[in-house]
Tab-separated table of C-alpha atoms in Angstrom:
chain	number	residue	atom	x	y	z
A	72	UNK	CA	-18.015	16.637	-18.773
A	73	UNK	CA	-18.642	19.677	-17.190
A	74	UNK	CA	-20.084	17.754	-14.235
A	75	UNK	CA	-17.002	15.783	-13.803
A	76	UNK	CA	-14.906	16.841	-10.936
A	77	UNK	CA	-11.554	16.586	-12.689
A	78	UNK	CA	-12.479	19.047	-15.108
A	79	UNK	CA	-12.385	21.552	-12.976
A	80	UNK	CA	-9.693	23.266	-10.812
A	81	UNK	CA	-9.013	21.221	-7.261
A	82	UNK	CA	-9.714	21.550	-4.023
A	83	UNK	CA	-6.535	19.855	-3.211
A	84	UNK	CA	-3.213	21.399	-3.123
A	85	UNK	CA	-1.620	21.153	-6.655
A	86	UNK	CA	3.031	20.248	-6.735
A	87	UNK	CA	3.215	19.819	-10.203
A	88	UNK	CA	1.511	21.049	-13.651
A	89	UNK	CA	1.961	21.915	-16.504
A	90	UNK	CA	-0.815	21.296	-19.931
A	91	UNK	CA	-1.087	17.654	-19.543
A	92	UNK	CA	-1.161	16.428	-16.471
A	93	UNK	CA	-0.785	17.667	-12.374
A	94	UNK	CA	-0.211	16.414	-9.005
A	95	UNK	CA	-1.650	16.997	-6.387
A	96	UNK	CA	-1.226	15.686	-2.696
A	97	UNK	CA	-4.584	14.358	-0.987
A	98	UNK	CA	-5.395	15.426	2.058
A	99	UNK	CA	-8.115	14.903	2.279
A	100	UNK	CA	-7.567	10.343	4.077
A	101	UNK	CA	-5.571	10.415	7.343
A	102	UNK	CA	-3.154	8.985	4.733
A	103	UNK	CA	0.723	10.194	4.967
A	104	UNK	CA	2.316	10.446	0.853
A	105	UNK	CA	-0.850	10.482	-1.606
A	106	UNK	CA	-1.003	11.704	-4.379
A	107	UNK	CA	-2.916	11.844	-7.563
A	108	UNK	CA	-1.948	12.614	-10.873
A	109	UNK	CA	-4.469	13.845	-12.766
A	110	UNK	CA	-4.565	13.980	-16.753
A	111	UNK	CA	-6.061	17.551	-17.982
A	112	UNK	CA	-7.582	16.405	-20.846
A	113	UNK	CA	-10.848	14.239	-20.291
A	114	UNK	CA	-10.520	10.523	-21.496
A	115	UNK	CA	-11.226	7.732	-18.930
A	116	UNK	CA	-9.427	4.929	-19.814
A	117	UNK	CA	-5.282	5.286	-20.365
A	118	UNK	CA	-5.143	4.031	-24.451
A	119	UNK	CA	-7.093	7.148	-24.993
A	120	UNK	CA	-4.761	9.268	-24.573
A	121	UNK	CA	-2.070	9.780	-27.418
A	122	UNK	CA	1.600	7.667	-27.079
A	123	UNK	CA	3.197	10.333	-26.468
A	124	UNK	CA	0.836	11.832	-23.472
A	125	UNK	CA	1.127	8.461	-21.791
A	126	UNK	CA	4.721	7.974	-22.316
A	127	UNK	CA	4.988	11.663	-19.865
A	128	UNK	CA	2.285	9.892	-18.086
A	129	UNK	CA	4.039	6.527	-16.764
A	130	UNK	CA	7.911	8.963	-16.630
A	131	UNK	CA	5.748	11.041	-14.240
A	132	UNK	CA	3.970	7.890	-12.381
A	133	UNK	CA	7.728	6.548	-11.723
A	134	UNK	CA	9.330	10.572	-10.296
A	135	UNK	CA	6.619	10.112	-8.486
A	136	UNK	CA	6.519	6.306	-6.739
A	137	UNK	CA	10.553	7.853	-6.218
A	138	UNK	CA	9.569	10.931	-4.524
A	139	UNK	CA	6.836	9.352	-2.049
A	140	UNK	CA	9.887	6.851	-1.456
A	141	UNK	CA	12.717	9.256	-0.660
A	142	UNK	CA	10.998	11.702	1.710
A	143	UNK	CA	8.088	9.103	3.286
A	144	UNK	CA	9.799	6.114	3.656
A	145	UNK	CA	6.470	3.902	3.156
A	146	UNK	CA	6.971	0.034	3.408
A	147	UNK	CA	5.316	-0.227	0.185
A	148	UNK	CA	3.961	2.020	-2.287
A	149	UNK	CA	0.701	1.142	-4.006
A	150	UNK	CA	-0.227	2.790	-7.587
A	151	UNK	CA	-3.638	2.518	-8.903
A	152	UNK	CA	-6.049	4.397	-12.165
A	153	UNK	CA	-10.052	2.663	-11.064
A	154	UNK	CA	-12.151	5.696	-11.510
A	155	UNK	CA	-15.508	3.945	-11.794
A	156	UNK	CA	-16.836	6.944	-10.225
A	157	UNK	CA	-15.291	9.960	-12.230
A	158	UNK	CA	-14.138	8.437	-15.487
A	159	UNK	CA	-11.369	10.831	-16.024
A	160	UNK	CA	-7.888	9.334	-16.430
A	161	UNK	CA	-6.067	10.152	-12.691
A	162	UNK	CA	-4.155	7.116	-10.416
A	163	UNK	CA	-3.505	7.059	-6.514
A	164	UNK	CA	0.110	7.145	-5.954
A	165	UNK	CA	0.076	6.009	-1.929
A	166	UNK	CA	2.622	5.972	0.235
A	167	UNK	CA	1.351	2.559	2.216
A	168	UNK	CA	2.761	1.267	6.300
A	169	UNK	CA	2.353	-1.282	7.607
A	170	UNK	CA	0.771	-0.102	11.278
A	171	UNK	CA	-1.696	2.599	8.729
A	172	UNK	CA	-5.085	2.376	8.664
A	173	UNK	CA	-5.850	-0.239	5.801
A	174	UNK	CA	-2.443	-2.441	5.969
A	175	UNK	CA	-2.041	-5.372	4.063
A	176	UNK	CA	-5.231	-4.315	2.431
A	177	UNK	CA	-6.210	-1.607	-0.068
A	178	UNK	CA	-7.202	1.514	0.925
A	179	UNK	CA	-10.478	0.882	-0.623
A	180	UNK	CA	-11.177	-1.522	2.143
A	181	UNK	CA	-13.034	-0.939	5.364
A	182	UNK	CA	-10.324	0.513	7.660
A	183	UNK	CA	-8.958	-1.669	10.031
A	184	UNK	CA	-7.262	1.418	12.469
A	185	UNK	CA	-8.059	4.529	13.067
A	186	UNK	CA	-5.247	6.521	13.132
A	187	UNK	CA	-4.010	9.811	12.150
A	188	UNK	CA	-1.636	10.751	9.644
A	189	UNK	CA	-0.189	14.297	8.669
A	190	UNK	CA	2.016	15.264	6.384
A	191	UNK	CA	4.624	18.093	7.664
A	192	UNK	CA	5.033	21.089	6.456
A	193	UNK	CA	8.678	20.412	5.984
A	194	UNK	CA	7.914	16.217	3.688
A	195	UNK	CA	5.484	18.640	1.744
A	196	UNK	CA	7.428	21.400	1.065
A	197	UNK	CA	10.160	19.287	0.128
A	198	UNK	CA	8.320	16.589	-2.265
A	199	UNK	CA	6.835	19.860	-3.910
A	200	UNK	CA	10.730	21.357	-4.866
A	201	UNK	CA	11.748	17.443	-4.637
A	202	UNK	CA	9.127	16.180	-7.671
A	203	UNK	CA	9.366	20.007	-9.542
A	204	UNK	CA	13.467	19.712	-9.878
A	205	UNK	CA	13.287	15.639	-10.780
A	206	UNK	CA	10.619	16.574	-13.365
A	207	UNK	CA	13.106	20.178	-15.027
A	208	UNK	CA	15.123	17.555	-14.991
A	209	UNK	CA	13.895	14.699	-16.687
A	210	UNK	CA	12.428	17.329	-19.642
A	211	UNK	CA	15.736	19.144	-19.449
A	212	UNK	CA	17.113	15.234	-20.715
A	213	UNK	CA	14.532	14.911	-23.314
A	214	UNK	CA	14.939	18.225	-24.603
A	215	UNK	CA	18.411	16.907	-25.368
A	216	UNK	CA	17.707	13.652	-26.436
A	217	UNK	CA	16.348	14.726	-29.231
B	160	UNK	CA	12.473	-14.961	-2.055
B	161	UNK	CA	11.593	-18.741	-1.820
B	162	UNK	CA	8.119	-17.604	0.344
B	163	UNK	CA	7.024	-15.386	-2.925
B	164	UNK	CA	4.259	-17.139	-4.176
B	165	UNK	CA	4.873	-15.195	-7.857
B	166	UNK	CA	8.278	-16.279	-7.600
B	167	UNK	CA	7.211	-19.484	-8.345
B	168	UNK	CA	5.066	-21.040	-11.374
B	169	UNK	CA	1.229	-19.427	-11.120
B	170	UNK	CA	-1.164	-22.148	-10.603
B	171	UNK	CA	-3.342	-19.811	-12.857
B	172	UNK	CA	-3.262	-20.372	-16.762
B	173	UNK	CA	-0.628	-18.362	-18.762
B	174	UNK	CA	-1.661	-16.549	-21.983
B	175	UNK	CA	1.977	-14.954	-22.127
B	176	UNK	CA	4.880	-14.477	-20.996
B	177	UNK	CA	8.981	-13.924	-21.851
B	178	UNK	CA	12.323	-13.154	-19.772
B	179	UNK	CA	10.875	-10.708	-18.222
B	180	UNK	CA	7.311	-10.376	-17.484
B	181	UNK	CA	3.757	-13.141	-18.258
B	182	UNK	CA	0.348	-12.687	-18.232
B	183	UNK	CA	-1.987	-13.980	-16.599
B	184	UNK	CA	-6.048	-14.923	-16.670
B	185	UNK	CA	-7.282	-14.159	-12.942
B	186	UNK	CA	-9.494	-17.199	-12.544
B	187	UNK	CA	-10.427	-17.198	-8.931
B	188	UNK	CA	-12.256	-13.897	-8.539
B	189	UNK	CA	-15.828	-14.254	-10.513
B	190	UNK	CA	-14.632	-11.339	-12.428
B	191	UNK	CA	-15.415	-11.357	-16.039
B	192	UNK	CA	-11.578	-9.959	-18.477
B	193	UNK	CA	-9.203	-10.048	-14.790
B	194	UNK	CA	-5.723	-10.265	-15.848
B	195	UNK	CA	-2.146	-9.989	-14.254
B	196	UNK	CA	0.882	-8.672	-15.082
B	197	UNK	CA	3.432	-10.365	-13.295
B	198	UNK	CA	7.567	-8.757	-13.383
B	199	UNK	CA	10.046	-12.279	-13.019
B	200	UNK	CA	11.951	-10.268	-11.646
B	201	UNK	CA	11.289	-10.433	-7.631
B	202	UNK	CA	11.767	-6.721	-6.757
B	203	UNK	CA	9.579	-5.215	-4.306
B	204	UNK	CA	8.751	-1.044	-6.274
B	205	UNK	CA	8.112	-0.436	-9.785
B	206	UNK	CA	11.309	2.261	-9.314
B	207	UNK	CA	13.315	-0.988	-8.696
B	208	UNK	CA	13.315	-2.193	-12.272
B	209	UNK	CA	15.417	-1.638	-14.835
B	210	UNK	CA	14.516	1.348	-17.286
B	211	UNK	CA	14.419	-0.507	-20.486
B	212	UNK	CA	12.237	-3.173	-18.781
B	213	UNK	CA	9.847	-1.052	-16.989
B	214	UNK	CA	9.385	0.276	-20.495
B	215	UNK	CA	8.495	-2.668	-22.087
B	216	UNK	CA	5.785	-2.962	-18.644
B	217	UNK	CA	3.743	0.264	-19.118
B	218	UNK	CA	3.842	-0.553	-23.085
B	219	UNK	CA	2.414	-4.398	-21.389
B	220	UNK	CA	-0.085	-2.728	-19.705
B	221	UNK	CA	-1.473	-0.599	-22.846
B	222	UNK	CA	-1.426	-3.734	-24.694
B	223	UNK	CA	-3.812	-5.513	-21.703
B	224	UNK	CA	-5.666	-3.162	-21.479
B	225	UNK	CA	-6.509	-2.127	-24.849
B	226	UNK	CA	-7.474	-5.963	-25.525
B	227	UNK	CA	-9.725	-6.013	-21.872
B	228	UNK	CA	-11.736	-3.595	-24.081
B	229	UNK	CA	-11.962	-4.897	-27.494
B	230	UNK	CA	-12.680	-8.327	-26.147
B	231	UNK	CA	-14.797	-7.512	-23.024
B	232	UNK	CA	-16.013	-4.201	-23.680
B	233	UNK	CA	-15.579	-3.021	-20.334
B	234	UNK	CA	-17.509	-0.063	-18.848
B	235	UNK	CA	-14.354	0.879	-17.258
B	236	UNK	CA	-10.589	-0.483	-16.667
B	237	UNK	CA	-9.336	-0.021	-13.852
B	238	UNK	CA	-5.203	-0.964	-13.360
B	239	UNK	CA	-3.738	-1.187	-9.824
B	240	UNK	CA	-0.196	-1.847	-8.498
B	241	UNK	CA	-1.094	-2.966	-4.550
B	242	UNK	CA	1.825	-5.806	-3.320
B	243	UNK	CA	0.882	-5.857	0.478
B	244	UNK	CA	0.597	-9.023	0.802
B	245	UNK	CA	2.845	-10.173	-2.253
B	246	UNK	CA	5.429	-7.349	-2.405
B	247	UNK	CA	6.405	-8.305	-6.422
B	248	UNK	CA	6.108	-6.343	-8.570
B	249	UNK	CA	2.303	-7.471	-10.488
B	250	UNK	CA	-0.298	-5.058	-11.927
B	251	UNK	CA	-4.322	-6.418	-11.774
B	252	UNK	CA	-5.805	-5.286	-14.994
B	253	UNK	CA	-9.887	-5.734	-14.578
B	254	UNK	CA	-12.044	-4.981	-16.859
B	255	UNK	CA	-15.384	-3.341	-14.673
B	256	UNK	CA	-19.081	-3.797	-15.287
B	257	UNK	CA	-21.593	-1.625	-13.942
B	258	UNK	CA	-23.459	-4.610	-12.647
B	259	UNK	CA	-20.366	-6.271	-11.748
B	260	UNK	CA	-20.394	-7.431	-8.316
B	261	UNK	CA	-18.441	-4.525	-6.407
B	262	UNK	CA	-18.848	-1.681	-9.287
B	263	UNK	CA	-18.472	1.513	-8.335
B	264	UNK	CA	-16.259	0.429	-5.453
B	265	UNK	CA	-12.445	-1.159	-6.240
B	266	UNK	CA	-12.405	-5.286	-6.383
B	267	UNK	CA	-11.339	-4.991	-2.952
B	268	UNK	CA	-13.751	-3.519	-0.629
B	269	UNK	CA	-16.089	-5.812	0.346
B	270	UNK	CA	-18.905	-7.009	-2.086
B	271	UNK	CA	-21.889	-5.871	-3.142
B	272	UNK	CA	-24.781	-7.872	-5.407
B	273	UNK	CA	-23.310	-11.817	-5.237
B	274	UNK	CA	-23.273	-12.742	-8.694
B	275	UNK	CA	-21.150	-15.415	-10.453
B	276	UNK	CA	-18.847	-14.437	-14.482
B	277	UNK	CA	-17.443	-16.235	-15.978
B	278	UNK	CA	-14.734	-15.952	-19.361
B	279	UNK	CA	-15.933	-18.183	-22.082
B	280	UNK	CA	-13.437	-20.050	-23.852
B	281	UNK	CA	-13.298	-18.272	-26.982
B	282	UNK	CA	-12.930	-15.241	-24.963
B	283	UNK	CA	-9.836	-16.978	-23.383
B	284	UNK	CA	-9.025	-18.235	-26.879
B	285	UNK	CA	-9.150	-14.907	-28.855
B	286	UNK	CA	-7.258	-13.149	-25.991
B	287	UNK	CA	-4.479	-14.806	-26.421
B	288	UNK	CA	-3.990	-14.806	-29.808
B	289	UNK	CA	-4.921	-11.360	-29.578
B	290	UNK	CA	-2.916	-10.439	-26.455
B	291	UNK	CA	1.014	-12.133	-28.599
B	292	UNK	CA	0.006	-10.755	-31.765
B	293	UNK	CA	-0.174	-7.108	-30.809
B	294	UNK	CA	3.001	-7.982	-28.319
B	295	UNK	CA	4.345	-9.427	-31.294
B	296	UNK	CA	3.718	-6.472	-33.733
B	297	UNK	CA	5.080	-4.091	-31.549
B	298	UNK	CA	8.353	-6.581	-30.373
B	299	UNK	CA	9.154	-5.939	-34.446
B	300	UNK	CA	8.285	-2.690	-35.083
B	301	UNK	CA	10.836	-1.875	-31.379
B	302	UNK	CA	13.389	-4.127	-33.370
B	303	UNK	CA	13.019	-1.991	-36.692
B	304	UNK	CA	13.161	1.589	-35.063
B	305	UNK	CA	16.557	0.175	-33.448
């Protein structure tokens, strides 16, 4: 577990976190609007999370997807939990564009273009603000429901 | 929509279906224990599904994962919703093995081995039986809760 890179504090910018998850901005791939949702608990598969944490995870995935669509206007969203090299539950949520370096293949395929795409400071700031607000609103609604 | 291959009846074997989803066995990849969960509604992104259908989808993903682990004993499970070529919500749920043709890369990467892996009839039959039973049990529990 001490060898697990996801058990350490990430080098990538954290946009939001709580006791169970953190959302980090992946900045090293020349892909615009690429986030990772990382479980803080060290388990390798989703079924090993508790029911309530898994529910929270799926709700966060949905919130992340909506915010990527709102801010980055991608042609498609890709969502994946692989973890073959780092077996610690985490999701890649990726804005895909018809002109990105891999489209229509996955970002794990061989790139077919070689362009640079960077998030602007305004996009990052909006993303952080809107993610935080939407998660806060969801938490308030859930507290009201229970 | 008429051009969408997922809007047609699949050629692949259907292991389970209801009014919202079907689970099909992917048999054309030389990968053991590879299922696809396909929404029957033609929408491209997950957030476009209704809340109740999305909840059902995540619950089915979890059931599929548990059953692949129980029957195929993989080293890792990979789950992905890409749809760049077929923008109609569907998930790949894939049993991964350290000796499979792509490990530790994704199955969308260039293969690094060239072996044949086939599901046995017993595995397919068990999978169909256990998936159906677990989904039926979940539906009964939900009916009891509501």
